[in-house]
Coordinates of N, CA, C and O in Angstrom, one line a residue:
X1 N 135.5 37.7 1.9 CA 136.5 36.7 1.7 C 136.8 36.0 3.0 O 136.9 36.6 4.0
X2 N 136.9 34.7 2.9 CA 137.3 33.9 4.0 C 138.6 33.2 3.7 O 138.7 32.6 2.6
X3 N 139.5 33.3 4.6 CA 140.8 32.6 4.4 C 140.8 31.4 5.3 O 140.7 31.6 6.5
X4 N 141.0 30.2 4.8 CA 141.1 29.1 5.7 C 142.6 28.7 5.9 O 143.4 28.7 5.0
X5 N 142.9 28.5 7.2 CA 144.2 28.0 7.5 C 144.0 26.7 8.3 O 142.9 26.3 8.6
X6 N 145.0 26.0 8.6 CA 144.9 24.7 9.3 C 144.4 24.9 10.7 O 144.0 24.0 11.3
X7 N 144.5 26.1 11.2 CA 144.2 26.3 12.6 C 142.9 27.1 12.8 O 142.2 27.0 13.8
X8 N 142.6 28.0 11.9 CA 141.4 28.9 12.2 C 140.9 29.5 10.9 O 141.5 29.3 9.8
X9 N 139.8 30.2 11.0 CA 139.2 30.9 9.9 C 139.5 32.4 10.1 O 139.3 32.9 11.2
X10 N 139.9 33.1 9.1 CA 140.2 34.6 9.2 C 139.1 35.2 8.3 O 139.0 34.9 7.1
X11 N 138.4 36.1 8.9 CA 137.3 36.8 8.1 C 137.8 38.2 7.7 O 138.5 38.9 8.4
X12 N 137.4 38.5 6.5 CA 137.6 39.9 6.0 C 136.9 40.9 6.9 O 135.7 40.7 7.2
X13 N 137.5 42.0 7.3 CA 136.9 42.9 8.2 C 135.6 43.5 7.6 O 134.7 44.0 8.4
X14 N 135.4 43.6 6.3 CA 134.2 44.1 5.7 C 133.1 43.2 5.8 O 131.9 43.5 5.5
X15 N 133.3 41.9 6.1 CA 132.3 40.9 6.1 C 131.4 41.1 7.3 O 131.8 41.2 8.4
X16 N 130.1 41.1 7.0 CA 129.1 41.3 8.1 C 128.6 40.0 8.6 O 128.3 39.8 9.8
X17 N 128.4 39.0 7.8 CA 127.8 37.7 8.2 C 128.3 36.6 7.3 O 128.7 36.8 6.2
X18 N 128.4 35.4 7.9 CA 128.8 34.2 7.2 C 127.7 33.2 7.4 O 127.4 32.9 8.5
X19 N 127.1 32.7 6.3 CA 126.1 31.7 6.4 C 126.7 30.4 5.8 O 127.3 30.5 4.7
X20 N 126.7 29.3 6.5 CA 127.3 28.1 6.0 C 126.2 27.0 6.1 O 125.6 26.8 7.1
X21 N 126.1 26.3 5.0 CA 125.1 25.2 5.0 C 126.0 24.0 4.5 O 126.6 24.0 3.5
X22 N 125.9 22.9 5.3 CA 126.7 21.7 5.1 C 125.9 20.5 5.3 O 125.2 20.4 6.3
X23 N 125.9 19.6 4.4 CA 125.2 18.3 4.5 C 126.2 17.2 4.5 O 127.1 17.2 3.6
X24 N 126.1 16.4 5.5 CA 127.0 15.3 5.6 C 126.2 14.0 5.9 O 125.3 14.0 6.7
X25 N 126.4 13.0 5.0 CA 125.7 11.8 5.2 C 126.7 10.6 5.1 O 127.4 10.5 4.1
X26 N 126.8 9.9 6.1 CA 127.6 8.7 6.0 C 126.7 7.5 6.4 O 126.5 7.2 7.6
X27 N 126.0 6.9 5.4 CA 125.0 5.9 5.7 C 125.7 4.6 6.0 O 126.7 4.2 5.4
X28 N 125.0 3.8 6.8 CA 125.4 2.4 7.1 C 124.3 1.6 6.5 O 123.1 1.8 6.8
X29 N 124.7 0.6 5.7 CA 123.8 -0.3 5.1 C 123.0 -1.0 6.1 O 123.5 -1.5 7.1
X30 N 121.7 -1.2 5.9 CA 120.9 -2.0 6.8 C 121.3 -3.5 6.7 O 121.4 -4.2 7.7
X31 N 121.7 -3.9 5.5 CA 122.3 -5.2 5.3 C 123.6 -5.1 4.6 O 123.8 -5.0 3.4
X32 N 124.7 -4.9 5.5 CA 126.0 -4.6 4.9 C 126.5 -5.7 4.0 O 126.3 -6.8 4.1
X33 N 127.3 -5.2 3.0 CA 128.0 -6.1 2.1 C 129.1 -6.7 2.9 O 129.8 -6.0 3.7
X34 N 129.3 -8.0 2.7 CA 130.4 -8.7 3.4 C 131.7 -8.6 2.7 O 131.8 -8.9 1.5
X35 N 132.7 -8.1 3.3 CA 134.0 -7.8 2.6 C 134.6 -9.1 2.0 O 135.2 -9.0 0.9
X36 N 134.4 -10.2 2.6 CA 135.0 -11.5 2.1 C 134.3 -11.9 0.8 O 134.9 -12.7 0.0
X37 N 133.2 -11.3 0.4 CA 132.5 -11.6 -0.9 C 132.9 -10.6 -2.0 O 132.5 -10.8 -3.1
X38 N 133.7 -9.6 -1.7 CA 134.2 -8.7 -2.7 C 135.3 -9.3 -3.5 O 136.3 -9.8 -3.0
X39 N 135.2 -9.2 -4.8 CA 136.1 -9.8 -5.7 C 136.4 -8.8 -6.9 O 135.5 -8.0 -7.2
X40 N 137.5 -9.0 -7.5 CA 137.8 -8.2 -8.7 C 136.9 -8.8 -9.8 O 136.7 -10.0 -10.0
X41 N 136.3 -7.8 -10.6 CA 135.4 -8.3 -11.7 C 135.4 -7.2 -12.8 O 135.8 -6.0 -12.5
X42 N 134.9 -7.6 -13.9 CA 134.8 -6.6 -15.0 C 133.6 -5.8 -14.9 O 132.5 -6.3 -14.6
X43 N 133.8 -4.5 -15.1 CA 132.6 -3.5 -15.1 C 132.6 -2.9 -16.4 O 133.6 -2.4 -16.9
X44 N 131.4 -2.9 -17.0 CA 131.2 -2.3 -18.4 C 130.8 -0.8 -18.2 O 129.7 -0.5 -17.8
X45 N 131.8 0.1 -18.5 CA 131.5 1.5 -18.4 C 130.6 1.9 -19.6 O 129.7 2.7 -19.4
X46 N 130.8 1.4 -20.8 CA 130.0 1.6 -21.9 C 130.2 0.4 -22.9 O 130.7 -0.6 -22.5
X47 N 129.7 0.6 -24.1 CA 129.7 -0.6 -25.0 C 131.2 -1.1 -25.3 O 131.4 -2.3 -25.5
X48 N 132.1 -0.2 -25.3 CA 133.5 -0.6 -25.6 C 134.5 -0.5 -24.5 O 135.6 -1.0 -24.6
X49 N 134.1 0.0 -23.3 CA 135.1 0.2 -22.2 C 134.7 -0.7 -21.1 O 133.6 -0.7 -20.5
X50 N 135.7 -1.6 -20.7 CA 135.6 -2.4 -19.5 C 136.7 -2.1 -18.6 O 137.8 -1.9 -19.1
X51 N 136.5 -2.1 -17.3 CA 137.5 -1.9 -16.3 C 137.4 -3.0 -15.2 O 136.3 -3.5 -14.9
X52 N 138.5 -3.3 -14.6 CA 138.5 -4.2 -13.4 C 138.2 -3.4 -12.2 O 138.9 -2.3 -12.0
X53 N 137.2 -3.8 -11.4 CA 136.9 -3.1 -10.2 C 136.7 -4.1 -9.1 O 136.6 -5.3 -9.3
X54 N 136.7 -3.6 -7.8 CA 136.3 -4.4 -6.7 C 134.7 -4.4 -6.7 O 134.1 -3.4 -6.6
X55 N 134.2 -5.6 -6.9 CA 132.8 -5.8 -7.0 C 132.3 -6.5 -5.7 O 132.7 -7.5 -5.3
X56 N 131.4 -5.7 -5.1 CA 130.7 -6.2 -3.9 C 129.6 -7.2 -4.3 O 129.0 -7.0 -5.4
X57 N 129.3 -8.1 -3.4 CA 128.2 -9.1 -3.7 C 127.4 -9.3 -2.5 O 128.0 -9.3 -1.4
X58 N 126.1 -9.4 -2.7 CA 125.2 -9.8 -1.6 C 124.0 -10.5 -2.2 O 123.7 -10.4 -3.4
X59 N 123.4 -11.3 -1.3 CA 122.1 -11.9 -1.7 C 121.1 -11.6 -0.6 O 121.5 -11.4 0.5
X60 N 119.8 -11.6 -1.0 CA 118.8 -11.3 0.0 C 117.6 -10.7 -0.6 O 117.5 -10.6 -1.8
X61 N 116.6 -10.4 0.3 CA 115.4 -9.8 -0.1 C 115.6 -8.3 -0.2 O 116.0 -7.6 0.8
X62 N 115.4 -7.7 -1.4 CA 115.5 -6.3 -1.6 C 114.2 -5.8 -2.4 O 113.6 -6.6 -3.1
X63 N 114.0 -4.5 -2.3 CA 112.9 -3.9 -3.1 C 113.4 -3.7 -4.5 O 114.4 -3.1 -4.7
X64 N 112.6 -4.4 -5.4 CA 113.1 -4.4 -6.8 C 111.8 -4.1 -7.7 O 110.7 -4.4 -7.4
X65 N 112.1 -3.4 -8.8 CA 111.1 -3.2 -9.8 C 111.7 -3.3 -11.2 O 112.7 -2.6 -11.5
X66 N 111.1 -4.1 -12.0 CA 111.5 -4.3 -13.4 C 110.6 -3.4 -14.3 O 109.4 -3.8 -14.5
X67 N 111.0 -2.3 -14.8 CA 110.2 -1.4 -15.6 C 110.5 -1.7 -17.0 O 111.3 -1.1 -17.7
X68 N 109.8 -2.7 -17.5 CA 110.0 -3.2 -18.9 C 109.7 -2.1 -19.9 O 110.4 -2.0 -21.0
X69 N 108.7 -1.3 -19.7 CA 108.3 -0.3 -20.7 C 109.3 0.8 -20.8 O 109.5 1.3 -21.9
X70 N 110.1 1.0 -19.7 CA 111.1 2.1 -19.8 C 112.5 1.5 -19.7 O 113.5 2.2 -19.5
X71 N 112.7 0.2 -19.9 CA 114.0 -0.5 -20.1 C 114.9 -0.2 -18.9 O 116.1 0.1 -19.1
X72 N 114.4 -0.5 -17.7 CA 115.3 -0.3 -16.5 C 114.9 -1.2 -15.4 O 113.7 -1.6 -15.3
X73 N 115.8 -1.5 -14.6 CA 115.6 -2.3 -13.4 C 115.9 -1.3 -12.2 O 117.0 -0.7 -12.2
X74 N 115.1 -1.3 -11.2 CA 115.3 -0.4 -10.1 C 115.4 -1.3 -8.9 O 114.7 -2.2 -8.6
X75 N 116.4 -0.9 -8.1 CA 116.7 -1.7 -6.8 C 116.8 -0.6 -5.7 O 117.6 0.4 -5.9
X76 N 116.2 -0.8 -4.6 CA 116.3 0.1 -3.5 C 117.1 -0.6 -2.4 O 116.7 -1.7 -1.9
X77 N 118.2 0.0 -2.0 CA 119.1 -0.5 -1.0 C 118.9 0.3 0.3 O 119.3 1.5 0.3
X78 N 118.4 -0.3 1.3 CA 118.1 0.5 2.6 C 119.4 0.8 3.4 O 120.3 -0.1 3.5
X79 N 119.4 2.0 3.9 CA 120.4 2.3 5.0 C 119.7 2.1 6.3 O 118.5 2.1 6.4
X80 N 120.5 2.0 7.4 CA 119.9 2.0 8.7 C 119.2 3.4 8.9 O 119.7 4.4 8.4
X81 N 118.1 3.4 9.5 CA 117.3 4.6 9.7 C 116.3 4.7 8.6 O 115.8 3.7 8.2
X82 N 116.0 5.9 8.2 CA 115.0 6.2 7.2 C 115.5 6.7 5.9 O 115.0 7.7 5.4
X83 N 116.5 6.0 5.4 CA 117.1 6.4 4.1 C 117.3 5.2 3.2 O 117.5 4.1 3.8
X84 N 117.4 5.4 1.9 CA 117.7 4.3 1.0 C 118.3 4.9 -0.2 O 118.2 6.1 -0.5
X85 N 119.0 4.0 -0.9 CA 119.6 4.4 -2.2 C 118.8 3.7 -3.3 O 118.6 2.5 -3.2
X86 N 118.4 4.5 -4.3 CA 117.8 3.9 -5.5 C 118.8 3.7 -6.6 O 119.3 4.7 -7.0
X87 N 118.9 2.5 -7.0 CA 119.8 2.2 -8.2 C 119.0 2.0 -9.4 O 118.0 1.2 -9.4
X88 N 119.3 2.7 -10.5 CA 118.6 2.6 -11.7 C 119.6 1.9 -12.7 O 120.6 2.5 -13.1
X89 N 119.2 0.7 -13.1 CA 120.1 0.0 -14.0 C 119.4 -0.1 -15.4 O 118.5 -0.9 -15.5
X90 N 119.8 0.7 -16.4 CA 119.2 0.6 -17.7 C 119.5 -0.8 -18.3 O 120.5 -1.4 -18.1
X91 N 118.6 -1.2 -19.2 CA 118.8 -2.4 -20.0 C 120.0 -2.2 -20.9 O 120.4 -1.0 -21.1
X92 N 120.6 -3.3 -21.4 CA 121.7 -3.1 -22.2 C 121.4 -2.2 -23.4 O 120.4 -2.3 -24.1
X93 N 122.3 -1.3 -23.7 CA 122.2 -0.3 -24.8 C 121.1 0.7 -24.6 O 120.6 1.3 -25.6
X94 N 120.6 0.9 -23.4 CA 119.5 1.8 -23.2 C 119.8 3.0 -22.3 O 119.0 3.7 -21.8
X95 N 121.1 3.1 -22.0 CA 121.5 4.2 -21.1 C 121.1 5.6 -21.5 O 120.5 6.3 -20.7
X96 N 121.3 5.9 -22.7 CA 121.0 7.3 -23.2 C 119.4 7.5 -23.2 O 119.0 8.5 -22.8
X97 N 118.7 6.4 -23.5 CA 117.2 6.5 -23.5 C 116.7 6.8 -22.1 O 115.9 7.7 -21.8
X98 N 117.3 6.0 -21.1 CA 116.9 6.2 -19.7 C 117.3 7.6 -19.2 O 116.5 8.3 -18.5
X99 N 118.5 8.0 -19.5 CA 118.9 9.3 -19.1 C 118.0 10.4 -19.7 O 117.8 11.4 -19.1
X100 N 117.5 10.2 -20.9 CA 116.7 11.2 -21.5 C 115.3 11.4 -20.9 O 114.8 12.5 -21.0
X101 N 114.7 10.3 -20.3 CA 113.4 10.5 -19.8 C 113.3 10.5 -18.3 O 112.3 10.9 -17.7
X102 N 114.4 10.2 -17.6 CA 114.3 10.1 -16.1 C 113.9 11.5 -15.5 O 114.5 12.5 -15.9
X103 N 113.0 11.5 -14.6 CA 112.6 12.7 -13.9 C 112.0 12.4 -12.6 O 111.9 11.2 -12.2
X104 N 111.6 13.4 -11.8 CA 111.0 13.1 -10.5 C 109.8 12.2 -10.5 O 109.6 11.5 -9.6
X105 N 109.0 12.3 -11.6 CA 107.8 11.5 -11.7 C 108.1 10.0 -11.8 O 107.5 9.2 -11.2
X106 N 109.1 9.7 -12.7 CA 109.6 8.3 -12.8 C 110.1 7.8 -11.5 O 109.8 6.7 -11.1
X107 N 110.9 8.6 -10.8 CA 111.5 8.2 -9.6 C 110.4 7.9 -8.5 O 110.5 6.9 -7.8
X108 N 109.4 8.8 -8.5 CA 108.3 8.6 -7.5 C 107.6 7.3 -7.9 O 107.3 6.5 -7.0
X109 N 107.3 7.1 -9.2 CA 106.6 5.9 -9.6 C 107.4 4.6 -9.2 O 106.9 3.7 -8.7
X110 N 108.7 4.7 -9.5 CA 109.6 3.6 -9.2 C 109.6 3.3 -7.7 O 109.5 2.1 -7.3
X111 N 109.7 4.3 -6.9 CA 109.7 4.2 -5.5 C 108.4 3.5 -5.0 O 108.5 2.6 -4.1
X112 N 107.3 3.9 -5.6 CA 106.0 3.3 -5.2 C 105.7 2.0 -5.8 O 104.8 1.3 -5.4
X113 N 106.5 1.5 -6.7 CA 106.3 0.3 -7.5 C 107.2 -0.9 -7.0 O 106.9 -2.0 -7.4
X114 N 108.2 -0.6 -6.2 CA 109.1 -1.7 -5.8 C 108.4 -2.7 -4.9 O 107.5 -2.4 -4.2
X115 N 108.8 -3.9 -5.1 CA 108.3 -5.0 -4.2 C 109.5 -5.9 -3.8 O 110.5 -6.0 -4.5
X116 N 109.3 -6.6 -2.7 CA 110.4 -7.5 -2.3 C 110.6 -8.7 -3.2 O 109.7 -9.3 -3.7
X117 N 111.9 -8.9 -3.4 CA 112.3 -10.1 -4.2 C 113.7 -10.5 -3.8 O 114.5 -9.7 -3.4
X118 N 113.9 -11.8 -3.8 CA 115.2 -12.3 -3.5 C 116.1 -12.2 -4.7 O 115.8 -12.7 -5.8
X119 N 117.2 -11.5 -4.5 CA 118.1 -11.3 -5.7 C 119.6 -11.5 -5.2 O 119.9 -11.5 -4.1
X120 N 120.4 -11.7 -6.3 CA 121.9 -11.7 -6.1 C 122.3 -10.4 -6.7 O 122.1 -10.2 -7.9
X121 N 122.9 -9.6 -5.9 CA 123.3 -8.2 -6.3 C 124.8 -8.1 -6.4 O 125.5 -8.4 -5.4
X122 N 125.3 -7.6 -7.5 CA 126.7 -7.3 -7.7 C 126.8 -5.8 -7.9 O 126.1 -5.3 -8.8
X123 N 127.6 -5.1 -7.1 CA 127.7 -3.7 -7.2 C 129.2 -3.2 -7.0 O 129.9 -3.7 -6.1
X124 N 129.7 -2.4 -8.0 CA 131.0 -1.9 -7.8 C 131.2 -1.2 -6.5 O 130.3 -0.4 -6.1
X125 N 132.3 -1.4 -5.8 CA 132.6 -0.6 -4.6 C 132.8 0.8 -5.0 O 133.4 1.2 -6.0
X126 N 132.2 1.7 -4.2 CA 132.2 3.1 -4.6 C 132.1 4.0 -3.3 O 131.8 3.6 -2.2
X127 N 132.4 5.3 -3.6 CA 132.1 6.4 -2.6 C 131.7 7.6 -3.4 O 132.1 7.7 -4.6
X128 N 130.8 8.4 -2.8 CA 130.3 9.5 -3.5 C 130.6 10.8 -2.7 O 130.3 10.8 -1.5
X129 N 131.0 11.8 -3.4 CA 131.1 13.1 -2.7 C 130.8 14.2 -3.7 O 131.1 14.0 -4.9
X130 N 130.3 15.3 -3.3 CA 130.1 16.4 -4.2 C 130.0 17.7 -3.4 O 129.9 17.7 -2.2
X131 N 130.2 18.8 -4.1 CA 130.0 20.1 -3.6 C 129.2 20.9 -4.6 O 129.3 20.6 -5.8
X132 N 128.5 21.9 -4.2 CA 127.7 22.7 -5.1 C 127.9 24.2 -4.7 O 128.1 24.6 -3.6
X133 N 127.8 25.0 -5.7 CA 127.9 26.5 -5.5 C 126.5 27.1 -5.3 O 125.6 26.9 -6.1
X134 N 126.4 27.7 -4.1 CA 125.1 28.4 -3.8 C 124.8 29.5 -4.9 O 123.7 29.7 -5.3
X135 N 125.9 30.2 -5.3 CA 125.7 31.2 -6.3 C 125.0 30.7 -7.6 O 124.0 31.2 -8.1
X136 N 125.5 29.6 -8.1 CA 125.0 29.1 -9.4 C 123.6 28.6 -9.2 O 122.7 28.7 -10.0
X137 N 123.3 28.0 -8.0 CA 122.0 27.5 -7.7 C 121.0 28.6 -7.6 O 119.9 28.5 -8.2
X138 N 121.3 29.6 -6.9 CA 120.4 30.8 -6.8 C 120.2 31.5 -8.1 O 119.1 31.9 -8.4
X139 N 121.2 31.6 -8.9 CA 121.1 32.3 -10.2 C 120.2 31.5 -11.1 O 119.4 32.0 -11.9
X140 N 120.2 30.1 -11.0 CA 119.3 29.3 -11.8 C 117.9 29.5 -11.3 O 116.9 29.3 -12.1
X141 N 117.7 29.9 -10.1 CA 116.4 30.2 -9.6 C 116.0 31.7 -9.8 O 115.0 32.2 -9.2
X142 N 116.7 32.4 -10.6 CA 116.5 33.8 -11.0 C 116.7 34.7 -9.8 O 116.2 35.8 -9.8
X143 N 117.5 34.3 -8.8 CA 117.9 35.2 -7.7 C 119.3 35.8 -8.1 O 120.3 35.2 -7.7
X144 N 119.2 36.8 -8.8 CA 120.5 37.4 -9.4 C 120.9 38.6 -8.7 O 122.1 38.8 -8.4
X145 N 120.0 39.5 -8.4 CA 120.5 40.8 -7.8 C 121.0 40.6 -6.3 O 121.6 41.6 -5.8
X146 N 120.9 39.4 -5.8 CA 121.5 39.2 -4.4 C 123.0 39.3 -4.4 O 123.6 39.5 -3.4
X147 N 123.6 39.3 -5.6 CA 125.1 39.3 -5.7 C 125.5 40.7 -6.2 O 126.7 40.9 -6.4
X148 N 124.6 41.7 -6.3 CA 125.0 43.0 -6.8 C 124.7 44.0 -5.7 O 124.0 43.8 -4.7
X149 N 125.3 45.3 -5.9 CA 125.1 46.3 -4.9 C 123.7 46.7 -4.6 O 123.4 47.2 -3.6
X150 N 122.8 46.5 -5.6 CA 121.4 46.8 -5.3 C 120.6 45.7 -4.7 O 119.3 45.7 -4.7
X151 N 121.2 44.7 -4.1 CA 120.6 43.6 -3.4 C 119.7 44.1 -2.3 O 120.1 45.1 -1.6
X152 N 118.6 43.5 -2.1 CA 117.7 43.9 -1.0 C 117.6 42.9 0.1 O 116.8 41.9 0.0
X153 N 118.4 43.1 1.1 CA 118.4 42.2 2.3 C 117.9 43.0 3.5 O 118.3 42.8 4.6
X154 N 117.0 43.9 3.3 CA 116.5 44.8 4.3 C 115.8 44.0 5.4 O 115.7 44.5 6.6
X155 N 115.3 42.8 5.1 CA 114.7 42.0 6.2 C 115.7 41.5 7.2 O 115.4 41.1 8.3
X156 N 117.0 41.5 6.8 CA 118.1 41.1 7.7 C 118.7 42.3 8.4 O 119.0 42.2 9.6
X157 N 119.0 43.3 7.6 CA 119.6 44.5 8.2 C 119.2 45.7 7.4 O 119.4 45.8 6.2
X158 N 118.7 46.7 8.1 CA 118.3 48.0 7.5 C 119.5 49.0 7.6 O 119.6 49.9 6.8
X159 N 120.4 48.7 8.5 CA 121.5 49.6 8.8 C 122.7 49.4 7.8 O 123.4 50.4 7.4
X160 N 122.9 48.2 7.3 CA 124.1 47.9 6.4 C 123.6 47.4 5.1 O 122.7 46.6 5.0
X161 N 124.2 47.9 4.0 CA 123.8 47.4 2.7 C 124.5 46.0 2.5 O 125.7 45.9 2.5
X162 N 123.7 45.0 2.4 CA 124.2 43.6 2.3 C 124.1 43.1 0.9 O 123.1 43.4 0.1
X163 N 125.0 42.3 0.5 CA 124.9 41.5 -0.8 C 125.7 40.2 -0.6 O 126.5 40.1 0.4
X164 N 125.5 39.2 -1.4 CA 126.2 38.0 -1.4 C 127.5 38.1 -2.2 O 127.4 38.5 -3.4
X165 N 128.6 37.8 -1.6 CA 129.9 37.8 -2.4 C 130.4 36.4 -2.6 O 130.2 35.5 -1.9

């Protein structure tokens, strides 16, 4: 057990090791959206729901692919450095269909199919954050006994019986 306070971390005396993995990405757009072009606009959440949002706007050359067979438009927005965001915009009334077939092969094909085109892009202002449980991820990978008394971490320590708590 780890107790977090505003000043320090307190470790349970029975704890032998703490492994922490943290990913932090704060990308800067290669072609930043200009704040003076942001306006309130209607965003269609679904067929019947519309909300007012801050809509960013930009124009320029972007990597785009119109996948007519799969009812989607793909836009690649580059960040500074070697990263980009791929936006998948389903055709009207095709969201469920696109969600049903999208997989790594489609993403790879889309990435390889984009080409430069001059577009006018409207995008809701957004931020993204997430956290994930290592336990649920490992269990989905069938690594289950790592959480039980019979866990085998002998490659790390032969002296102490280790398990993930």
